[in-house]
Tab-separated table of C-alpha atoms and ligand atoms in Angstrom:
chain	number	residue	atom	x	y	z
C	20	MET	CA	1.619	10.485	-37.377
C	21	ALA	CA	1.496	8.362	-40.554
C	22	GLU	CA	2.439	4.724	-40.055
C	23	ALA	CA	5.947	3.894	-41.333
C	24	LYS	CA	6.014	2.036	-44.635
C	25	LYS	CA	6.761	-1.671	-44.405
C	26	ARG	CA	10.118	-2.609	-45.931
C	27	ALA	CA	10.810	-5.649	-48.079
C	28	LEU	CA	14.068	-7.082	-49.399
C	29	ILE	CA	13.801	-9.294	-52.496
C	30	THR	CA	16.544	-11.557	-53.850
C	31	GLY	CA	15.983	-12.495	-57.493
C	32	ILE	CA	14.475	-9.084	-58.292
C	33	THR	CA	15.441	-9.442	-61.991
C	34	GLY	CA	13.542	-12.731	-62.372
C	35	GLN	CA	9.911	-13.450	-63.265
C	36	ASP	CA	8.620	-13.704	-59.697
C	37	GLY	CA	10.750	-10.783	-58.482
C	38	GLY	CA	9.039	-8.535	-61.038
C	39	HIS	CA	5.512	-9.631	-60.122
C	40	LEU	CA	6.261	-9.364	-56.402
C	41	ALA	CA	7.787	-5.885	-56.721
C	42	GLU	CA	4.607	-4.726	-58.486
C	43	LEU	CA	2.387	-6.250	-55.806
C	44	LEU	CA	4.358	-4.847	-52.859
C	45	ASN	CA	4.513	-1.434	-54.506
C	46	GLU	CA	0.702	-1.444	-54.801
C	47	LYS	CA	0.574	-2.317	-51.117
C	48	GLY	CA	2.757	0.669	-50.231
C	49	TYR	CA	5.990	-1.127	-49.318
C	50	GLU	CA	9.466	0.368	-49.531
C	51	ILE	CA	11.239	-2.183	-51.715
C	52	PHE	CA	14.896	-3.196	-51.932
C	53	GLY	CA	16.176	-5.658	-54.519
C	54	ILE	CA	19.440	-7.537	-54.566
C	55	ILE	CA	21.312	-7.379	-57.850
C	56	ARG	CA	24.452	-9.322	-58.637
C	57	GLY	CA	27.637	-8.417	-60.475
C	58	GLN	CA	29.466	-5.343	-61.659
C	59	HIS	CA	27.866	-5.242	-65.124
C	60	ASN	CA	24.575	-7.033	-64.682
C	61	PRO	CA	22.925	-6.863	-68.134
C	62	LYS	CA	19.481	-6.771	-66.491
C	63	ARG	CA	20.222	-3.712	-64.341
C	64	GLU	CA	19.088	-1.049	-66.798
C	65	ALA	CA	15.802	-2.788	-67.630
C	66	THR	CA	15.125	-3.409	-63.925
C	67	GLU	CA	15.802	0.232	-63.036
C	68	SER	CA	13.497	1.521	-65.755
C	69	GLU	CA	10.668	-0.956	-65.072
C	70	PHE	CA	10.802	-0.648	-61.276
C	71	PRO	CA	11.979	2.892	-60.482
C	72	TYR	CA	10.564	2.509	-56.978
C	73	VAL	CA	12.955	-0.362	-56.123
C	74	THR	CA	16.305	0.456	-54.510
C	75	LEU	CA	18.913	-1.937	-55.896
C	76	ILE	CA	21.646	-3.258	-53.607
C	77	GLU	CA	24.706	-5.083	-54.961
C	78	ALA	CA	25.061	-8.435	-53.199
C	79	ASP	CA	25.368	-12.119	-54.012
C	80	LEU	CA	23.703	-15.168	-52.459
C	81	THR	CA	27.074	-16.947	-52.414
C	82	ASP	CA	28.642	-14.142	-50.327
C	83	ALA	CA	27.213	-14.056	-46.798
C	84	SER	CA	29.009	-10.800	-45.898
C	85	SER	CA	27.355	-8.992	-48.818
C	86	LEU	CA	23.974	-10.199	-47.534
C	87	VAL	CA	24.729	-8.857	-44.050
C	88	ARG	CA	25.454	-5.511	-45.684
C	89	ALA	CA	22.206	-5.719	-47.673
C	90	MET	CA	20.273	-6.380	-44.446
C	91	GLN	CA	21.950	-3.394	-42.761
C	92	LEU	CA	21.078	-1.112	-45.681
C	93	ALA	CA	17.509	-2.307	-46.276
C	94	LYS	CA	16.457	-2.923	-42.643
C	95	PRO	CA	13.563	-5.024	-43.959
C	96	ASP	CA	10.469	-6.291	-42.174
C	97	GLU	CA	10.155	-9.061	-44.785
C	98	VAL	CA	12.738	-10.921	-46.885
C	99	TYR	CA	11.672	-12.855	-49.990
C	100	ASN	CA	14.395	-15.239	-51.180
C	101	LEU	CA	13.503	-15.763	-54.843
C	102	GLY	CA	17.064	-15.767	-56.194
C	103	ALA	CA	18.366	-19.075	-57.552
C	104	ILE	CA	19.828	-20.903	-60.514
C	105	SER	CA	16.276	-21.830	-61.473
C	106	HIS	CA	16.590	-23.818	-64.701
C	107	VAL	CA	16.357	-27.539	-63.983
C	108	GLY	CA	18.105	-28.575	-67.226
C	109	TYR	CA	20.962	-26.136	-66.646
C	110	SER	CA	21.488	-27.467	-63.121
C	111	PHE	CA	22.761	-30.746	-64.622
C	112	LYS	CA	25.427	-28.749	-66.501
C	113	ASP	CA	26.522	-26.699	-63.497
C	114	PRO	CA	25.629	-28.714	-60.377
C	115	MET	CA	28.255	-27.097	-58.099
C	116	LEU	CA	27.151	-23.544	-58.816
C	117	THR	CA	23.522	-24.626	-58.459
C	118	SER	CA	24.277	-26.099	-55.065
C	119	ASP	CA	26.135	-22.939	-53.946
C	120	VAL	CA	23.461	-20.475	-55.086
C	121	THR	CA	20.179	-22.380	-54.868
C	122	GLY	CA	21.093	-24.427	-51.787
C	123	LYS	CA	23.759	-22.804	-49.633
C	124	GLY	CA	22.583	-19.329	-50.687
C	125	VAL	CA	19.495	-19.905	-48.529
C	126	LEU	CA	21.684	-20.572	-45.487
C	127	ASN	CA	23.728	-17.437	-46.237
C	128	MET	CA	20.533	-15.350	-46.337
C	129	LEU	CA	19.182	-16.892	-43.124
C	130	GLU	CA	22.481	-16.297	-41.329
C	131	ALA	CA	22.580	-12.688	-42.522
C	132	ILE	CA	19.101	-12.220	-41.047
C	133	ARG	CA	19.976	-13.971	-37.779
C	134	LEU	CA	23.143	-11.896	-37.308
C	135	THR	CA	21.517	-8.534	-38.009
C	136	ASP	CA	17.963	-8.985	-36.699
C	137	THR	CA	18.652	-8.727	-32.960
C	138	GLU	CA	14.936	-8.539	-32.081
C	139	ASN	CA	14.019	-11.591	-34.210
C	140	LYS	CA	11.321	-9.656	-36.045
C	141	VAL	CA	12.150	-10.231	-39.706
C	142	ARG	CA	9.828	-12.553	-41.647
C	143	PHE	CA	11.498	-14.787	-44.248
C	144	TYR	CA	9.963	-16.404	-47.338
C	145	GLN	CA	11.854	-19.206	-49.085
C	146	ALA	CA	10.945	-20.017	-52.690
C	147	SER	CA	10.636	-23.786	-52.408
C	148	THR	CA	9.393	-25.835	-55.337
C	149	SER	CA	7.386	-28.816	-56.529
C	150	GLU	CA	10.653	-30.092	-58.078
C	151	MET	CA	11.425	-31.398	-54.561
C	152	TYR	CA	8.730	-34.090	-54.992
C	153	GLY	CA	10.191	-35.561	-58.180
C	154	GLY	CA	6.924	-36.636	-59.824
C	155	LEU	CA	7.567	-40.398	-59.808
C	156	GLU	CA	4.660	-42.822	-59.647
C	157	TYR	CA	5.516	-44.397	-56.273
C	158	ASN	CA	5.210	-41.198	-54.201
C	159	ARG	CA	2.518	-39.457	-56.201
C	160	PRO	CA	-0.706	-38.952	-54.200
C	161	LYS	CA	-3.863	-39.384	-56.320
C	162	ASN	CA	-5.198	-35.926	-55.459
C	163	GLY	CA	-1.856	-34.173	-55.707
C	164	TYR	CA	1.167	-33.447	-53.531
C	165	THR	CA	0.448	-31.824	-50.169
C	166	GLU	CA	2.834	-30.233	-47.667
C	167	GLU	CA	3.181	-33.690	-46.052
C	168	ALA	CA	4.129	-35.668	-49.183
C	169	THR	CA	7.459	-37.495	-49.582
C	170	PHE	CA	10.288	-35.704	-51.338
C	171	HIS	CA	12.394	-37.316	-54.075
C	172	PRO	CA	14.247	-34.631	-56.057
C	173	ARG	CA	15.443	-35.637	-59.550
C	174	SER	CA	17.988	-32.937	-60.415
C	175	PRO	CA	20.837	-30.978	-58.811
C	176	TYR	CA	18.347	-28.095	-58.740
C	177	GLY	CA	15.743	-30.157	-56.872
C	178	VAL	CA	18.351	-31.425	-54.397
C	179	ALA	CA	19.640	-27.878	-53.738
C	180	LYS	CA	16.066	-26.621	-53.254
C	181	LEU	CA	15.401	-29.426	-50.785
C	182	TYR	CA	18.385	-28.253	-48.734
C	183	GLY	CA	16.909	-24.722	-48.836
C	184	TYR	CA	13.568	-26.066	-47.647
C	185	TRP	CA	15.073	-27.988	-44.710
C	186	ILE	CA	17.462	-25.265	-43.593
C	187	THR	CA	14.549	-22.798	-43.555
C	188	ARG	CA	12.540	-25.215	-41.437
C	189	ASN	CA	15.555	-25.796	-39.224
C	190	TYR	CA	16.021	-22.062	-38.566
C	191	ARG	CA	12.316	-21.785	-37.725
C	192	GLU	CA	12.574	-24.652	-35.251
C	193	SER	CA	16.015	-23.751	-33.829
C	194	TYR	CA	15.821	-19.966	-33.542
C	195	ASN	CA	12.079	-19.388	-33.516
C	196	MET	CA	12.388	-17.348	-36.700
C	197	PHE	CA	9.317	-16.536	-38.792
C	198	ALA	CA	10.754	-18.494	-41.723
C	199	VAL	CA	8.450	-20.276	-44.167
C	200	SER	CA	8.539	-22.091	-47.494
C	201	GLY	CA	6.056	-21.666	-50.291
C	202	ILE	CA	6.139	-24.925	-52.232
C	203	LEU	CA	5.164	-23.532	-55.606
C	204	PHE	CA	4.205	-25.607	-58.610
C	205	ASN	CA	5.142	-24.293	-62.075
C	206	HIS	CA	4.014	-20.720	-62.599
C	207	GLU	CA	4.374	-18.931	-65.884
C	208	GLY	CA	3.303	-15.775	-67.716
C	209	ASP	CA	4.450	-12.913	-69.902
C	210	ARG	CA	7.573	-12.363	-67.770
C	211	ARG	CA	8.731	-15.983	-68.149
C	212	GLY	CA	12.225	-16.541	-69.617
C	213	ILE	CA	12.401	-18.049	-73.113
C	214	GLU	CA	14.497	-20.954	-71.783
C	215	PHE	CA	11.437	-22.464	-70.059
C	216	VAL	CA	9.178	-24.697	-72.117
C	217	THR	CA	5.933	-22.683	-71.914
C	218	ARG	CA	7.463	-19.407	-73.114
C	219	LYS	CA	9.597	-21.215	-75.681
C	220	ILE	CA	6.363	-22.649	-77.107
C	221	THR	CA	4.260	-19.465	-76.997
C	222	ASN	CA	7.069	-17.438	-78.552
C	223	ALA	CA	7.491	-20.041	-81.316
C	224	VAL	CA	3.731	-20.247	-81.922
C	225	ALA	CA	3.570	-16.461	-82.365
C	226	ARG	CA	6.573	-16.463	-84.712
C	227	ILE	CA	5.246	-19.418	-86.740
C	228	LYS	CA	1.854	-17.731	-87.079
C	229	LEU	CA	3.559	-14.532	-88.288
C	230	GLY	CA	5.844	-16.409	-90.714
C	231	LEU	CA	9.032	-15.547	-88.791
C	232	GLN	CA	9.957	-19.176	-87.956
C	233	ASP	CA	8.939	-22.566	-89.384
C	234	HIS	CA	9.348	-24.977	-86.448
C	235	VAL	CA	10.387	-25.338	-82.803
C	236	GLU	CA	12.767	-27.940	-81.296
C	237	LEU	CA	11.799	-29.446	-77.967
C	238	GLY	CA	12.775	-32.327	-75.669
C	239	ASP	CA	10.297	-34.762	-74.103
C	240	LEU	CA	6.633	-33.894	-74.655
C	241	TRP	CA	4.948	-36.374	-72.295
C	242	PRO	CA	5.855	-34.859	-68.868
C	243	LYS	CA	2.948	-33.200	-67.094
C	244	ARG	CA	3.005	-30.034	-65.051
C	245	ASP	CA	0.603	-28.140	-62.787
C	246	TRP	CA	0.871	-24.769	-64.556
C	247	GLY	CA	-0.485	-21.561	-63.005
C	248	TYR	CA	-0.012	-17.829	-63.552
C	249	ALA	CA	2.933	-16.236	-61.700
C	250	GLY	CA	0.951	-13.066	-60.914
C	251	ASP	CA	-1.464	-15.153	-58.814
C	252	TYR	CA	1.362	-16.902	-56.957
C	253	VAL	CA	3.147	-13.826	-55.592
C	254	GLU	CA	-0.081	-12.915	-53.779
C	255	GLY	CA	0.194	-16.282	-52.000
C	256	MET	CA	3.825	-15.595	-51.025
C	257	TRP	CA	2.830	-12.292	-49.441
C	258	ARG	CA	-0.104	-13.869	-47.595
C	259	MET	CA	2.201	-16.504	-46.047
C	260	LEU	CA	4.195	-13.723	-44.364
C	261	GLN	CA	1.053	-12.009	-42.973
C	262	GLN	CA	-0.049	-15.036	-40.885
C	263	ASP	CA	0.136	-15.283	-37.081
C	264	VAL	CA	1.958	-18.609	-37.205
C	265	PRO	CA	4.784	-19.460	-39.653
C	266	LYS	CA	3.851	-22.493	-41.783
C	267	ASP	CA	4.738	-23.969	-45.180
C	268	TYR	CA	2.160	-23.977	-47.980
C	269	VAL	CA	1.701	-25.577	-51.409
C	270	LEU	CA	0.524	-23.187	-54.138
C	271	ALA	CA	-0.851	-24.978	-57.187
C	272	THR	CA	-3.874	-25.116	-59.499
C	273	GLY	CA	-4.848	-28.739	-58.767
C	274	GLU	CA	-4.756	-29.579	-62.515
C	275	THR	CA	-2.018	-31.194	-64.553
C	276	HIS	CA	-1.386	-30.996	-68.323
C	277	SER	CA	1.221	-32.501	-70.632
C	278	ILE	CA	3.494	-30.449	-72.876
C	279	GLU	CA	1.522	-31.913	-75.804
C	280	GLU	CA	-1.659	-30.388	-74.348
C	281	PHE	CA	0.129	-27.059	-73.956
C	282	LEU	CA	1.209	-27.240	-77.621
C	283	ASP	CA	-2.303	-28.157	-78.725
C	284	THR	CA	-3.926	-25.273	-76.810
C	285	ALA	CA	-1.316	-22.722	-77.937
C	286	PHE	CA	-1.411	-23.646	-81.646
C	287	LYS	CA	-5.225	-23.833	-81.680
C	288	HIS	CA	-5.362	-20.340	-80.203
C	289	VAL	CA	-3.754	-18.985	-83.407
C	290	GLY	CA	-5.947	-21.159	-85.652
C	291	ILE	CA	-3.502	-24.056	-86.281
C	292	ASP	CA	-5.286	-27.354	-85.517
C	293	ASP	CA	-2.339	-29.748	-85.926
C	294	TRP	CA	0.905	-28.750	-84.160
C	295	LYS	CA	2.872	-31.879	-85.136
C	296	PRO	CA	4.344	-30.548	-88.443
C	297	TYR	CA	5.829	-27.607	-86.529
C	298	VAL	CA	7.546	-29.486	-83.686
C	299	LYS	CA	10.813	-31.442	-83.902
C	300	GLN	CA	12.253	-33.393	-81.015
C	301	ASN	CA	15.877	-32.732	-80.121
C	302	PRO	CA	17.655	-34.855	-77.481
C	303	ALA	CA	19.711	-31.784	-76.489
C	304	PHE	CA	16.618	-30.589	-74.593
C	305	MET	CA	16.089	-33.874	-72.728
C	306	ARG	CA	17.305	-34.322	-69.148
C	307	PRO	CA	19.346	-37.151	-67.570
C	308	ALA	CA	16.449	-37.738	-65.156
C	309	GLU	CA	12.942	-36.423	-65.786
C	310	VAL	CA	10.175	-35.355	-63.402
C	311	ASP	CA	7.178	-37.250	-64.804
C	312	VAL	CA	3.960	-35.778	-63.428
C	313	LEU	CA	3.512	-32.821	-61.072
C	314	LEU	CA	0.116	-32.167	-59.557
C	315	GLY	CA	-0.321	-30.055	-56.439
C	316	ASP	CA	-3.064	-30.011	-53.827
C	317	PRO	CA	-3.502	-26.371	-52.687
C	318	THR	CA	-6.247	-27.132	-50.106
C	319	LYS	CA	-4.275	-25.869	-47.090
C	320	ALA	CA	-3.433	-22.531	-48.780
C	321	GLU	CA	-7.032	-22.138	-49.939
C	322	LYS	CA	-8.402	-22.765	-46.439
C	323	GLU	CA	-5.834	-20.954	-44.296
C	324	LEU	CA	-4.603	-18.165	-46.582
C	325	GLY	CA	-7.821	-17.628	-48.533
C	326	TRP	CA	-5.645	-17.959	-51.657
C	327	LYS	CA	-6.852	-19.382	-54.960
C	328	ARG	CA	-5.446	-19.126	-58.447
C	329	LYS	CA	-7.479	-16.865	-60.714
C	330	VAL	CA	-6.052	-17.694	-64.159
C	331	ASP	CA	-6.863	-21.195	-65.489
C	332	PHE	CA	-4.869	-23.275	-67.992
C	333	PRO	CA	-6.521	-22.017	-71.231
C	334	GLY	CA	-6.404	-18.458	-69.843
C	335	LEU	CA	-2.679	-18.784	-69.129
C	336	VAL	CA	-1.840	-20.129	-72.592
C	337	LYS	CA	-3.919	-17.417	-74.258
C	338	LEU	CA	-2.326	-14.658	-72.171
C	339	MET	CA	1.169	-15.842	-73.117
C	340	VAL	CA	0.488	-16.381	-76.831
C	341	ASP	CA	-1.246	-12.990	-77.152
C	342	HIS	CA	1.677	-11.294	-75.406
C	343	ASP	CA	4.174	-12.941	-77.771
C	344	LEU	CA	2.049	-12.109	-80.834
C	345	ALA	CA	2.096	-8.451	-79.778
C	346	ILE	CA	5.890	-8.436	-79.328
C	347	GLU	CA	6.763	-10.465	-82.423
C	348	SER	CA	4.446	-8.532	-84.740
C	349	THR	CA	6.601	-5.431	-84.161
C	350	LYS	CA	9.439	-7.346	-85.879
C	351	LEU	CA	7.597	-7.751	-89.187
K	14	LIG	O1	9.767	-25.298	-68.395
K	14	LIG	P1	10.692	-26.231	-67.730
K	14	LIG	O2	12.132	-25.993	-67.947
K	14	LIG	O3	10.303	-26.218	-66.191
K	14	LIG	P2	10.562	-27.264	-64.996
K	14	LIG	O4	11.711	-28.122	-65.283
K	14	LIG	O5	9.267	-27.947	-64.701
K	14	LIG	O6	10.958	-26.272	-63.816
K	14	LIG	C1	10.214	-25.083	-63.545
K	14	LIG	O7	9.219	-25.357	-62.575
K	14	LIG	C2	9.736	-25.725	-61.278
K	14	LIG	C3	8.524	-25.967	-60.368
K	14	LIG	O8	8.060	-27.268	-60.558
K	14	LIG	C4	10.639	-24.631	-60.751
K	14	LIG	F1	11.120	-24.973	-59.533
K	14	LIG	C5	11.781	-24.394	-61.715
K	14	LIG	O9	12.603	-23.327	-61.251
K	14	LIG	C6	11.194	-24.013	-63.064
K	14	LIG	O10	10.512	-22.796	-62.936
K	14	LIG	O11	10.379	-27.730	-68.200
K	14	LIG	C7	9.087	-28.292	-68.090
K	14	LIG	C8	9.082	-29.630	-68.781
K	14	LIG	C9	10.203	-30.575	-68.367
K	14	LIG	O12	9.667	-31.865	-68.261
K	14	LIG	C10	11.186	-30.531	-69.534
K	14	LIG	O13	11.969	-31.704	-69.701
K	14	LIG	O14	9.267	-29.413	-70.179
K	14	LIG	C11	10.205	-30.365	-70.689
K	14	LIG	N1	10.780	-29.813	-71.916
K	14	LIG	C12	10.620	-30.375	-73.158
K	14	LIG	N2	11.275	-29.650	-74.075
K	14	LIG	C13	11.529	-28.714	-72.046
K	14	LIG	C14	11.841	-28.601	-73.404
K	14	LIG	N3	11.933	-27.805	-71.130
K	14	LIG	C15	12.682	-26.756	-71.570
K	14	LIG	N4	13.073	-25.832	-70.672
K	14	LIG	N5	13.029	-26.619	-72.904
K	14	LIG	C16	12.626	-27.519	-73.860
K	14	LIG	O15	12.957	-27.378	-75.052
């Protein structure tokens, strides 16, 4: 008799990582369920047409009873909690909602699993983040943040994610659940939302090159990020849930670059050597507290999971600019 397909439930199916993960799990032969929120979710149609193999279930991370229902319908072997208010800048404007969704939503999902999974078999992945470290000089290890580094979140988003990290760890320690955190550094790509700085830049570079726009307005340009490709990172998430022992892992490239370097690489890729005439600074895009420098040390994931990022920084920028050139050139 053929082995039953593994079943996965993904929250945040309409987001960047949800899309990459659905593709990966589909290739691996999983039966996939995705949680979608709201009566008229504007992303539903696009999600249904791009991922016809995903069964969508209406539920909300702020509503624990809806998550119990989702667990009963999906009967998953693995749950990937990728859903969140994920924009750091926005979290300052709506800190309560961020705390409810990004923080307490994790507890709601864990409780839904605990209440329905009577055999304690379900494996849970929590999308934790490098934003929990805060990037300040005093707690920044020279070779990058490891799983043991000190946390110092700098936004309502970072604080909510830290709660998610600790409650996941607490459920692992209290109930012996297979519940782990991937502490992921920034990961980008062609599915990235335009509200994040990398995609905002690559989209603007494409439009400037094609004569559709004459400048882009940005906030601070000096912060540094450890930027990888999202497609590489979902492979790491999956590997974390295939281990014998549940542990937390950092996924990162081990390199850090400023926004200025990102601008330089992106503009040069379309043949513009000096980006400065095309960039204006606008305080509206600056944050009340900034995360200065993020650099991750992925040694543990490389050794124990056999994971390593494939796409490097220039490769990532090129991939994103080329994708935006292809889309924007259809608007000429
Ligand atoms: O692209 P960002 O908005 O990403 P940020 O804040 O680093 O957060 C991302 O990575 C985290 C992992 O470290 C995730 F947890 C989180 O969900 C998200 O995916 O901003 C990057 C940097 C910041 O320093 C920001 O202040 O770019 C700076 N920036 C400058 N101008 C801007 C802009 N950011 C945005 N979004 N828009 C600007 O115009």
